Amino acid sequence: MTDTSTDQASSSELRMGSLEVRLAESAAEIDWAQALRYRVFYNEMSAVPSPEMAARHRDFDDFDALCDHLLVVDHARGGGPESVVGTYRLIRRPAAEKAGRFYSSSEYDISPLANFPGEVLELGRSCVDAAYRTRGSMQLLWRGIAAYVAQHRIELMFGCASLPGTDPQAIAQPLSYLHHYHLAPPELRARALPDLYVDMALMEKEAVDAKRALVELPPLIKGYLRLGGFIGDGAVIDHQFNTTDVCIVVKTDLVTDKYAKHYERRSRDAQSA
């Protein structure tokens, strides 16, 4: 398994107190990530598990054995399942080729993204333990993604992100805001599959209260937007997860630039100490 560290990244960049971000190194650690996903998605967010998932208390699918799993590990919790407090699933082209598709293709026509000439990365299954949803934990998770992006020379990231609930009218404000203000350019615009397509432009642009819409957006989507993220055309209702999904597209320039500047600043501080 590839290490999350790069030539630029020191181990201190990927640690914060008792927390460390790194890739899963064994089947057991992937199982621990699946346990966290189950607790967050099914116990907390009321997603509907399959009978096998419910019996095992694990969230899993066929992609898990093929992709990389980024973990936030709290060493203060020991070395068992409880030590994994954050996770992200990372799918590059080799894993997608083995699976026969990217995960997002079950909801979106992602051909503009899959055919992008540079290296691409699909992000998914993001979750953090309720006790660790702090700025520091999220920053550590993003440092891990930035190191992974730098190591594999990823130029484009994409994936499905969720808004709570399955009634588009109840979230018309944020959906309309995303469509009117952050729609991806045509060459990077995934589109919801015809039988799943939900129009996001539920309000005219002039009627959208941008400030209110931003308040209503989940933190993860706001984080993508801060990195210059775009939104695909159309939303998709995911009844299993009790969510409304949108397709996020992020060119990695800002991710790697922010990470590089952070590293350079830390290096200067260390040299002057």
Coordinates of N, CA and C in Angstrom, one line a residue, residues 42-264:
Y42 N -25.3 4.9 9.2 CA -26.5 4.1 9.6 C -27.0 4.4 11.0
N43 N -26.1 4.4 12.0 CA -26.6 4.7 13.3 C -27.0 6.1 13.5
E44 N -26.1 7.0 13.0 CA -26.3 8.5 13.3 C -27.2 9.1 12.2
M45 N -27.0 8.8 10.9 CA -27.7 9.5 9.9 C -28.9 8.7 9.3
S46 N -29.1 7.5 9.9 CA -30.3 6.7 9.6 C -30.4 6.2 8.1
A47 N -29.2 5.9 7.5 CA -29.2 5.2 6.3 C -29.8 3.8 6.4
V48 N -30.2 3.2 5.3 CA -30.8 1.9 5.4 C -29.8 0.8 5.0
P49 N -29.4 0.0 6.0 CA -28.3 -1.0 5.6 C -29.0 -2.2 5.0
S50 N -28.1 -3.0 4.2 CA -28.6 -4.3 3.7 C -28.6 -5.2 4.9
P51 N -29.2 -6.4 4.9 CA -29.2 -7.3 6.0 C -27.8 -7.7 6.4
E52 N -26.9 -7.9 5.4 CA -25.6 -8.3 5.7 C -24.8 -7.2 6.4
M53 N -25.0 -5.9 6.0 CA -24.4 -4.8 6.7 C -24.9 -4.7 8.1
A54 N -26.2 -4.9 8.3 CA -26.8 -4.8 9.6 C -26.2 -5.8 10.6
A55 N -26.0 -7.0 10.0 CA -25.5 -8.1 10.8 C -24.1 -7.9 11.2
R56 N -23.3 -7.3 10.3 CA -21.9 -7.1 10.6 C -21.6 -5.7 11.2
H57 N -22.5 -4.8 11.2 CA -22.3 -3.4 11.6 C -21.1 -2.8 10.8
R58 N -21.1 -3.1 9.5 CA -20.1 -2.5 8.7 C -20.8 -2.0 7.4
D59 N -20.2 -0.8 6.9 CA -20.6 -0.3 5.6 C -19.6 -0.7 4.6
F60 N -20.0 -1.5 3.6 CA -19.0 -2.0 2.6 C -19.6 -2.2 1.2
D61 N -18.7 -2.3 0.3 CA -19.1 -2.6 -1.1 C -17.9 -3.2 -1.8
D62 N -18.0 -3.4 -3.1 CA -17.0 -4.1 -3.9 C -15.8 -3.2 -4.1
F63 N -15.9 -1.9 -4.0 CA -14.8 -1.0 -4.2 C -13.8 -1.0 -3.1
D64 N -14.2 -1.4 -1.9 CA -13.4 -1.3 -0.7 C -12.1 -2.1 -0.8
A65 N -12.1 -3.2 -1.5 CA -10.9 -4.1 -1.6 C -10.0 -3.6 -2.7
L66 N -10.4 -2.6 -3.5 CA -9.6 -2.1 -4.6 C -8.9 -0.8 -4.4
C67 N -9.5 0.0 -3.5 CA -9.1 1.4 -3.4 C -8.2 1.7 -2.2
D68 N -7.7 2.9 -2.0 CA -7.0 3.3 -0.8 C -8.0 3.9 0.2
H69 N -7.7 3.7 1.4 CA -8.5 4.2 2.5 C -7.7 5.2 3.4
L70 N -8.0 6.4 3.3 CA -7.3 7.4 4.2 C -8.0 7.4 5.6
L71 N -7.1 7.3 6.6 CA -7.6 7.2 8.0 C -7.1 8.3 8.8
V72 N -7.9 8.8 9.7 CA -7.4 9.6 10.9 C -7.5 8.7 12.1
V73 N -6.3 8.4 12.7 CA -6.2 7.5 13.8 C -5.8 8.3 15.0
D74 N -6.6 8.0 16.1 CA -6.3 8.6 17.4 C -5.5 7.5 18.3
H75 N -4.2 7.7 18.4 CA -3.4 6.7 19.1 C -3.8 6.7 20.6
A76 N -4.4 7.7 21.1 CA -4.9 7.7 22.5 C -6.0 6.7 22.7
R77 N -6.6 6.2 21.7 CA -7.7 5.2 21.8 C -7.2 3.8 21.7
G78 N -5.9 3.6 21.6 CA -5.3 2.3 21.5 C -5.2 1.9 20.1
G79 N -5.2 0.6 19.8 CA -5.0 0.1 18.5 C -6.1 -0.7 17.8
G80 N -7.3 -0.6 18.4 CA -8.4 -1.3 17.8 C -9.3 -0.5 17.0
P81 N -10.5 -1.0 16.7 CA -11.5 -0.3 15.8 C -11.8 1.1 16.2
E82 N -11.9 1.4 17.5 CA -12.2 2.7 18.0 C -11.1 3.7 17.7
S83 N -10.0 3.3 17.3 CA -8.9 4.2 17.1 C -9.1 5.0 15.8
V84 N -9.9 4.5 14.8 CA -10.1 5.1 13.6 C -11.3 6.1 13.7
V85 N -11.0 7.4 13.6 CA -12.0 8.4 13.9 C -12.3 9.3 12.7
G86 N -11.7 9.0 11.6 CA -12.0 9.7 10.3 C -11.6 8.8 9.2
T87 N -12.3 9.0 8.0 CA -11.9 8.2 6.9 C -12.4 8.9 5.6
Y88 N -11.6 8.6 4.5 CA -12.0 9.0 3.2 C -11.6 7.8 2.3
R89 N -12.5 7.5 1.3 CA -12.1 6.5 0.3 C -11.6 7.2 -1.0
L90 N -10.4 6.7 -1.5 CA -9.7 7.3 -2.6 C -9.6 6.3 -3.7
I91 N -10.2 6.6 -4.9 CA -10.2 5.7 -6.0 C -9.6 6.4 -7.2
R92 N -8.4 5.8 -7.6 CA -7.7 6.3 -8.8 C -8.1 5.4 -10.0
R93 N -7.6 5.7 -11.2 CA -8.0 5.0 -12.4 C -7.7 3.5 -12.3
P94 N -6.5 3.1 -11.8 CA -6.3 1.6 -11.8 C -7.3 0.8 -11.0
A95 N -7.8 1.4 -9.8 CA -8.8 0.8 -9.1 C -10.2 0.8 -9.8
A96 N -10.5 1.9 -10.5 CA -11.7 2.0 -11.2 C -11.7 1.0 -12.4
E97 N -10.6 0.8 -13.0 CA -10.5 -0.2 -14.1 C -10.7 -1.6 -13.6
K98 N -10.2 -1.9 -12.4 CA -10.4 -3.2 -11.9 C -11.9 -3.4 -11.5
A99 N -12.6 -2.3 -11.0 CA -14.0 -2.4 -10.7 C -14.9 -2.3 -11.9
G100 N -14.3 -1.8 -13.0 CA -15.1 -1.7 -14.2 C -15.8 -0.3 -14.3
R101 N -15.6 0.5 -13.3 CA -16.2 1.9 -13.3 C -15.8 2.6 -12.1
F102 N -16.0 3.9 -12.1 CA -15.9 4.7 -10.9 C -17.2 4.6 -10.1
Y103 N -17.2 4.8 -8.8 CA -18.4 4.7 -8.0 C -19.5 5.7 -8.4
S104 N -19.1 6.9 -8.7 CA -20.1 8.0 -9.0 C -20.9 7.7 -10.3
S105 N -20.4 6.8 -11.1 CA -21.0 6.5 -12.4 C -22.4 5.9 -12.2
S106 N -22.7 5.4 -11.0 CA -24.0 4.9 -10.7 C -25.1 6.0 -10.6
E107 N -24.6 7.2 -10.5 CA -25.6 8.3 -10.4 C -25.3 9.4 -11.5
Y108 N -24.1 9.5 -12.0 CA -23.8 10.5 -12.9 C -23.1 10.0 -14.2
D109 N -23.3 10.7 -15.3 CA -22.5 10.5 -16.5 C -21.2 11.3 -16.2
I110 N -20.1 10.6 -15.9 CA -18.9 11.3 -15.5 C -17.8 11.2 -16.6
S111 N -18.3 10.9 -17.8 CA -17.3 10.8 -18.9 C -16.4 12.0 -19.1
P112 N -16.9 13.2 -18.9 CA -15.9 14.4 -19.0 C -14.8 14.3 -18.0
L113 N -15.1 13.7 -16.8 CA -14.1 13.6 -15.7 C -13.2 12.3 -15.9
A114 N -13.8 11.2 -16.2 CA -13.1 10.0 -16.4 C -12.1 10.1 -17.6
N115 N -12.5 10.9 -18.6 CA -11.6 11.1 -19.8 C -10.7 12.3 -19.7
F116 N -10.6 12.9 -18.5 CA -9.7 14.1 -18.3 C -8.3 13.6 -18.6
P117 N -7.5 14.4 -19.3 CA -6.2 13.9 -19.7 C -5.2 13.7 -18.6
G118 N -5.3 14.4 -17.5 CA -4.4 14.3 -16.4 C -4.9 13.2 -15.4
E119 N -4.2 13.0 -14.3 CA -4.5 12.0 -13.3 C -5.8 12.5 -12.5
V120 N -6.7 11.6 -12.2 CA -7.9 12.0 -11.5 C -8.0 11.1 -10.3
L121 N -8.8 11.6 -9.3 CA -9.0 10.9 -8.1 C -10.5 11.1 -7.7
E122 N -11.2 10.0 -7.4 CA -12.5 10.0 -6.9 C -12.5 9.9 -5.4
L123 N -13.2 10.9 -4.7 CA -13.3 10.9 -3.3 C -14.7 10.4 -2.9
G124 N -14.8 9.7 -1.8 CA -16.1 9.2 -1.3 C -16.0 8.7 0.1
R125 N -17.2 8.3 0.6 CA -17.4 7.7 1.9 C -16.7 8.5 3.0
S126 N -16.7 9.8 2.9 CA -16.1 10.7 3.9 C -16.9 10.7 5.2
C127 N -16.3 10.4 6.3 CA -17.0 10.6 7.6 C -16.0 10.8 8.7
V128 N -16.4 11.4 9.7 CA -15.6 11.7 10.9 C -16.5 11.4 12.2
D129 N -15.9 10.7 13.1 CA -16.6 10.4 14.4 C -17.1 11.7 15.0
A130 N -18.3 11.7 15.6 CA -19.0 12.9 16.1 C -18.1 13.6 17.1
A131 N -17.3 12.9 17.9 CA -16.5 13.6 18.9 C -15.3 14.3 18.3
Y132 N -15.0 14.1 17.0 CA -13.8 14.7 16.4 C -14.1 15.6 15.2
R133 N -15.3 16.1 15.2 CA -15.6 17.1 14.1 C -15.2 18.5 14.4
T134 N -13.9 18.6 14.5 CA -13.3 19.9 14.9 C -12.5 20.4 13.7
R135 N -12.1 21.7 13.7 CA -11.3 22.2 12.7 C -10.0 21.5 12.5
G136 N -9.4 21.1 13.6 CA -8.1 20.5 13.6 C -8.2 19.1 12.9
S137 N -9.2 18.3 13.2 CA -9.3 17.0 12.6 C -9.5 17.1 11.1
M138 N -10.4 18.0 10.7 CA -10.7 18.2 9.3 C -9.4 18.7 8.6
Q139 N -8.7 19.6 9.2 CA -7.4 20.1 8.5 C -6.4 18.9 8.4
L140 N -6.4 18.0 9.4 CA -5.5 16.9 9.3 C -5.9 16.0 8.1
L141 N -7.2 15.7 8.0 CA -7.7 14.9 6.9 C -7.3 15.5 5.6
W142 N -7.5 16.8 5.5 CA -7.2 17.5 4.2 C -5.7 17.5 3.9
R143 N -4.9 17.5 5.0 CA -3.4 17.4 4.7 C -3.1 16.1 4.1
G144 N -3.7 15.0 4.6 CA -3.5 13.7 4.1 C -3.9 13.6 2.6
I145 N -5.1 14.2 2.3 CA -5.5 14.2 0.9 C -4.5 15.0 0.0
A146 N -4.0 16.2 0.5 CA -3.1 17.0 -0.2 C -1.8 16.2 -0.5
A147 N -1.3 15.5 0.5 CA -0.1 14.7 0.4 C -0.3 13.6 -0.7
Y148 N -1.5 13.0 -0.6 CA -1.8 11.9 -1.6 C -1.9 12.5 -3.0
V149 N -2.5 13.7 -3.1 CA -2.7 14.3 -4.4 C -1.3 14.7 -5.0
A150 N -0.4 15.2 -4.1 CA 0.9 15.6 -4.6 C 1.7 14.3 -5.0
Q151 N 1.6 13.3 -4.2 CA 2.4 12.1 -4.5 C 2.0 11.5 -5.8
H152 N 0.7 11.4 -6.1 CA 0.2 10.8 -7.3 C 0.0 11.7 -8.5
R153 N 0.4 13.0 -8.3 CA 0.2 14.0 -9.3 C -1.2 14.1 -9.8
I154 N -2.1 14.1 -8.9 CA -3.6 14.2 -9.2 C -3.9 15.7 -9.7
E155 N -4.5 15.8 -10.8 CA -4.9 17.1 -11.3 C -6.4 17.4 -11.1
L156 N -7.2 16.4 -10.9 CA -8.7 16.6 -10.8 C -9.2 15.6 -9.8
M157 N -10.0 16.2 -8.8 CA -10.7 15.3 -7.9 C -12.2 15.5 -8.1
F158 N -13.0 14.4 -7.9 CA -14.4 14.5 -8.0 C -15.1 13.4 -7.1
G159 N -16.4 13.6 -7.0 CA -17.1 12.6 -6.2 C -18.5 13.2 -5.8
C160 N -19.3 12.3 -5.2 CA -20.6 12.7 -4.8 C -20.5 13.3 -3.4
A161 N -21.2 14.4 -3.1 CA -21.3 14.9 -1.8 C -22.8 15.1 -1.5
S162 N -23.2 15.0 -0.2 CA -24.6 14.9 0.1 C -25.1 16.1 0.9
L163 N -26.4 16.4 0.7 CA -27.1 17.3 1.5 C -28.2 16.4 2.2
P164 N -28.5 16.7 3.5 CA -29.4 15.8 4.2 C -30.8 15.9 3.7
G165 N -31.5 14.8 3.6 CA -32.9 14.8 3.2 C -33.1 14.4 1.8
T166 N -34.4 14.0 1.5 CA -34.7 13.5 0.1 C -35.8 14.4 -0.5
D167 N -36.1 15.5 0.0 CA -37.1 16.4 -0.5 C -36.4 17.7 -1.1
P168 N -36.2 17.7 -2.4 CA -35.5 18.8 -3.0 C -36.0 20.2 -2.7
Q169 N -37.4 20.3 -2.5 CA -38.0 21.6 -2.2 C -37.5 22.1 -0.9
A170 N -37.3 21.2 0.0 CA -36.8 21.6 1.4 C -35.4 22.2 1.4
I171 N -34.7 21.9 0.4 CA -33.3 22.4 0.3 C -33.1 23.2 -1.1
A172 N -34.2 23.8 -1.5 CA -34.2 24.5 -2.8 C -33.2 25.7 -2.8
Q173 N -33.0 26.3 -1.6 CA -32.1 27.4 -1.5 C -30.6 27.0 -1.8
P174 N -30.1 26.0 -1.1 CA -28.7 25.6 -1.3 C -28.5 25.0 -2.7
L175 N -29.5 24.2 -3.2 CA -29.4 23.5 -4.5 C -29.4 24.6 -5.6
S176 N -30.3 25.6 -5.5 CA -30.3 26.6 -6.5 C -29.0 27.5 -6.5
Y177 N -28.5 27.7 -5.3 CA -27.3 28.5 -5.1 C -26.1 27.7 -5.8
L178 N -26.0 26.5 -5.6 CA -24.9 25.7 -6.2 C -25.0 25.7 -7.7
H179 N -26.2 25.6 -8.2 CA -26.4 25.5 -9.7 C -26.1 26.9 -10.3
H180 N -26.6 28.0 -9.7 CA -26.4 29.3 -10.3 C -25.0 29.8 -10.1
Y181 N -24.4 29.5 -9.0 CA -23.1 30.2 -8.7 C -21.8 29.3 -8.9
H182 N -22.0 27.9 -9.0 CA -20.9 27.0 -9.0 C -21.0 25.9 -10.0
L183 N -21.8 26.1 -11.0 CA -21.9 25.1 -12.1 C -20.6 24.9 -12.8
A184 N -20.2 23.6 -13.0 CA -18.9 23.3 -13.6 C -19.0 23.8 -15.1
P185 N -17.8 24.2 -15.6 CA -17.7 24.5 -17.1 C -18.1 23.2 -17.9
P186 N -18.5 23.4 -19.1 CA -19.0 22.3 -19.9 C -18.0 21.1 -20.0
E187 N -16.7 21.5 -20.1 CA -15.7 20.4 -20.3 C -15.5 19.6 -19.0
L188 N -16.0 20.0 -17.9 CA -15.8 19.3 -16.6 C -17.2 19.0 -16.0
R189 N -18.2 19.1 -16.7 CA -19.6 19.0 -16.2 C -20.2 17.6 -16.2
A190 N -20.1 16.9 -15.1 CA -20.8 15.6 -15.0 C -22.3 16.0 -15.0
R191 N -23.1 15.0 -15.4 CA -24.6 15.2 -15.5 C -25.3 14.0 -14.9
A192 N -26.3 14.3 -14.0 CA -27.0 13.2 -13.4 C -27.7 12.3 -14.5
L193 N -27.7 11.0 -14.3 CA -28.2 10.1 -15.2 C -29.7 10.4 -15.5
P194 N -30.2 10.3 -16.7 CA -31.6 10.7 -17.0 C -32.7 10.3 -16.1
D195 N -32.6 9.0 -15.7 CA -33.7 8.5 -14.9 C -33.5 8.9 -13.4
L196 N -32.4 9.6 -13.0 CA -32.2 10.0 -11.7 C -32.2 11.5 -11.5
Y197 N -32.1 12.2 -12.7 CA -31.9 13.7 -12.7 C -33.0 14.5 -12.0
V198 N -32.5 15.3 -11.0 CA -33.4 16.3 -10.3 C -32.8 17.7 -10.6
D199 N -33.7 18.5 -11.1 CA -33.3 19.9 -11.5 C -32.9 20.6 -10.2
M200 N -31.7 21.2 -10.2 CA -31.2 22.0 -9.1 C -31.7 23.4 -9.1
A201 N -32.0 23.9 -10.3 CA -32.4 25.3 -10.4 C -33.9 25.5 -10.0
L202 N -34.2 25.3 -8.7 CA -35.6 25.3 -8.2 C -36.0 26.7 -8.0
M203 N -35.0 27.7 -7.9 CA -35.3 29.1 -7.7 C -34.6 29.9 -8.8
E204 N -35.1 31.0 -9.2 CA -34.4 31.9 -10.1 C -33.2 32.4 -9.3
K205 N -32.1 32.8 -10.1 CA -30.9 33.3 -9.5 C -31.2 34.5 -8.6
E206 N -32.0 35.4 -9.1 CA -32.3 36.6 -8.4 C -33.0 36.4 -7.1
A207 N -33.6 35.2 -6.9 CA -34.4 34.9 -5.7 C -33.5 34.2 -4.6
V208 N -32.3 33.8 -5.0 CA -31.4 33.1 -4.1 C -30.8 34.0 -3.2
D209 N -30.8 33.7 -1.9 CA -30.1 34.4 -0.8 C -28.8 33.7 -0.6
A210 N -27.7 34.2 -1.2 CA -26.5 33.5 -1.2 C -25.9 33.2 0.2
K211 N -26.1 34.2 1.1 CA -25.6 34.1 2.5 C -26.3 33.0 3.2
R212 N -27.7 33.0 3.0 CA -28.5 32.0 3.7 C -28.2 30.6 3.1
A213 N -28.0 30.5 1.8 CA -27.7 29.2 1.2 C -26.4 28.7 1.7
L214 N -25.4 29.5 1.9 CA -24.1 29.0 2.4 C -24.2 28.5 3.8
V215 N -25.0 29.2 4.6 CA -25.2 28.7 6.0 C -25.9 27.3 6.0
E216 N -26.7 27.0 5.0 CA -27.5 25.8 4.9 C -26.6 24.6 4.3
L217 N -25.6 25.0 3.7 CA -24.7 23.9 3.0 C -23.9 23.1 4.1
P218 N -23.8 21.8 3.9 CA -23.0 21.0 4.8 C -21.5 21.5 4.8
P219 N -20.8 21.4 5.9 CA -19.4 21.9 5.9 C -18.5 21.3 4.8
L220 N -18.7 20.0 4.5 CA -17.9 19.4 3.5 C -18.0 20.1 2.1
I221 N -19.2 20.4 1.7 CA -19.4 21.0 0.5 C -18.9 22.4 0.5
K222 N -19.0 23.1 1.6 CA -18.4 24.5 1.7 C -16.9 24.4 1.6
G223 N -16.3 23.3 2.1 CA -14.9 23.1 2.0 C -14.4 23.0 0.6
Y224 N -15.2 22.2 -0.2 CA -14.9 22.0 -1.6 C -15.0 23.3 -2.3
L225 N -16.0 24.1 -2.0 CA -16.2 25.4 -2.7 C -15.1 26.3 -2.4
R226 N -14.5 26.3 -1.2 CA -13.4 27.2 -0.8 C -12.2 26.8 -1.6
L227 N -12.1 25.6 -2.1 CA -11.0 25.2 -2.9 C -11.3 25.4 -4.4
G228 N -12.3 26.2 -4.7 CA -12.6 26.4 -6.1 C -13.4 25.4 -6.8
G229 N -14.1 24.5 -6.0 CA -14.9 23.4 -6.5 C -16.1 23.8 -7.4
F230 N -16.4 23.0 -8.3 CA -17.6 23.1 -9.1 C -18.6 22.1 -8.8
I231 N -19.8 22.3 -9.4 CA -20.9 21.3 -9.2 C -21.4 20.8 -10.5
G232 N -21.7 19.5 -10.6 CA -22.2 19.0 -11.9 C -23.7 19.4 -12.1
D233 N -24.2 19.0 -13.2 CA -25.6 19.3 -13.6 C -26.6 18.3 -13.1
G234 N -27.4 18.8 -12.1 CA -28.5 17.9 -11.6 C -28.1 17.2 -10.3
A235 N -29.1 17.1 -9.4 CA -28.9 16.3 -8.2 C -29.5 15.0 -8.3
V236 N -29.2 14.1 -7.4 CA -29.7 12.7 -7.3 C -30.2 12.4 -5.9
I237 N -31.4 11.8 -5.8 CA -31.9 11.4 -4.5 C -31.4 10.0 -4.2
D238 N -30.8 9.9 -3.0 CA -30.2 8.6 -2.6 C -31.1 8.2 -1.4
H239 N -32.1 7.3 -1.7 CA -33.0 6.9 -0.6 C -32.3 6.0 0.4
Q240 N -31.3 5.2 0.0 CA -30.7 4.4 1.0 C -30.0 5.2 2.1
F241 N -29.3 6.3 1.7 CA -28.6 7.1 2.6 C -29.4 8.3 3.1
N242 N -30.7 8.5 2.6 CA -31.5 9.6 3.1 C -30.9 10.9 2.8
T243 N -30.3 11.0 1.6 CA -29.6 12.3 1.2 C -30.0 12.7 -0.2
T244 N -29.6 13.9 -0.6 CA -29.7 14.4 -1.9 C -28.2 14.7 -2.3
D245 N -27.8 14.0 -3.4 CA -26.4 14.0 -3.8 C -26.2 15.1 -4.9
V246 N -25.0 15.7 -4.9 CA -24.5 16.5 -6.0 C -23.1 16.0 -6.3
C247 N -22.7 16.3 -7.6 CA -21.4 15.9 -8.0 C -20.4 17.0 -7.9
I248 N -19.4 16.8 -7.1 CA -18.4 17.9 -6.9 C -17.2 17.6 -7.8
V249 N -16.6 18.7 -8.3 CA -15.4 18.6 -9.2 C -14.4 19.7 -8.7
V250 N -13.2 19.3 -8.4 CA -12.2 20.2 -7.8 C -10.9 20.0 -8.6
K251 N -10.4 21.1 -9.3 CA -9.1 21.0 -9.8 C -8.1 21.2 -8.7
T252 N -7.0 20.5 -8.6 CA -6.2 20.4 -7.4 C -5.2 21.5 -7.2
D253 N -5.2 22.5 -8.1 CA -4.2 23.6 -8.0 C -4.2 24.2 -6.6
L254 N -5.4 24.5 -6.1 CA -5.5 25.2 -4.8 C -5.1 24.3 -3.7
V255 N -5.5 23.0 -3.8 CA -5.1 22.0 -2.8 C -3.6 21.9 -2.6
T256 N -2.9 21.7 -3.7 CA -1.5 21.5 -3.7 C -0.8 22.8 -3.3
D257 N -1.3 23.9 -3.8 CA -0.6 25.2 -3.5 C -0.7 25.5 -2.0
K258 N -1.9 25.3 -1.5 CA -2.1 25.6 0.0 C -1.2 24.7 0.8
Y259 N -1.1 23.4 0.4 CA -0.3 22.4 1.1 C 1.2 22.8 1.0
A260 N 1.6 23.2 -0.2 CA 3.0 23.5 -0.4 C 3.4 24.8 0.4
K261 N 2.5 25.8 0.5 CA 2.8 27.0 1.2 C 2.8 26.6 2.7
H262 N 1.9 25.8 3.2 CA 2.0 25.4 4.6 C 3.3 24.7 4.9
Y263 N 3.7 23.8 4.0 CA 5.0 23.1 4.3 C 6.2 24.1 4.3
E264 N 6.2 25.0 3.3 CA 7.3 25.9 3.2 C 7.4 26.8 4.4

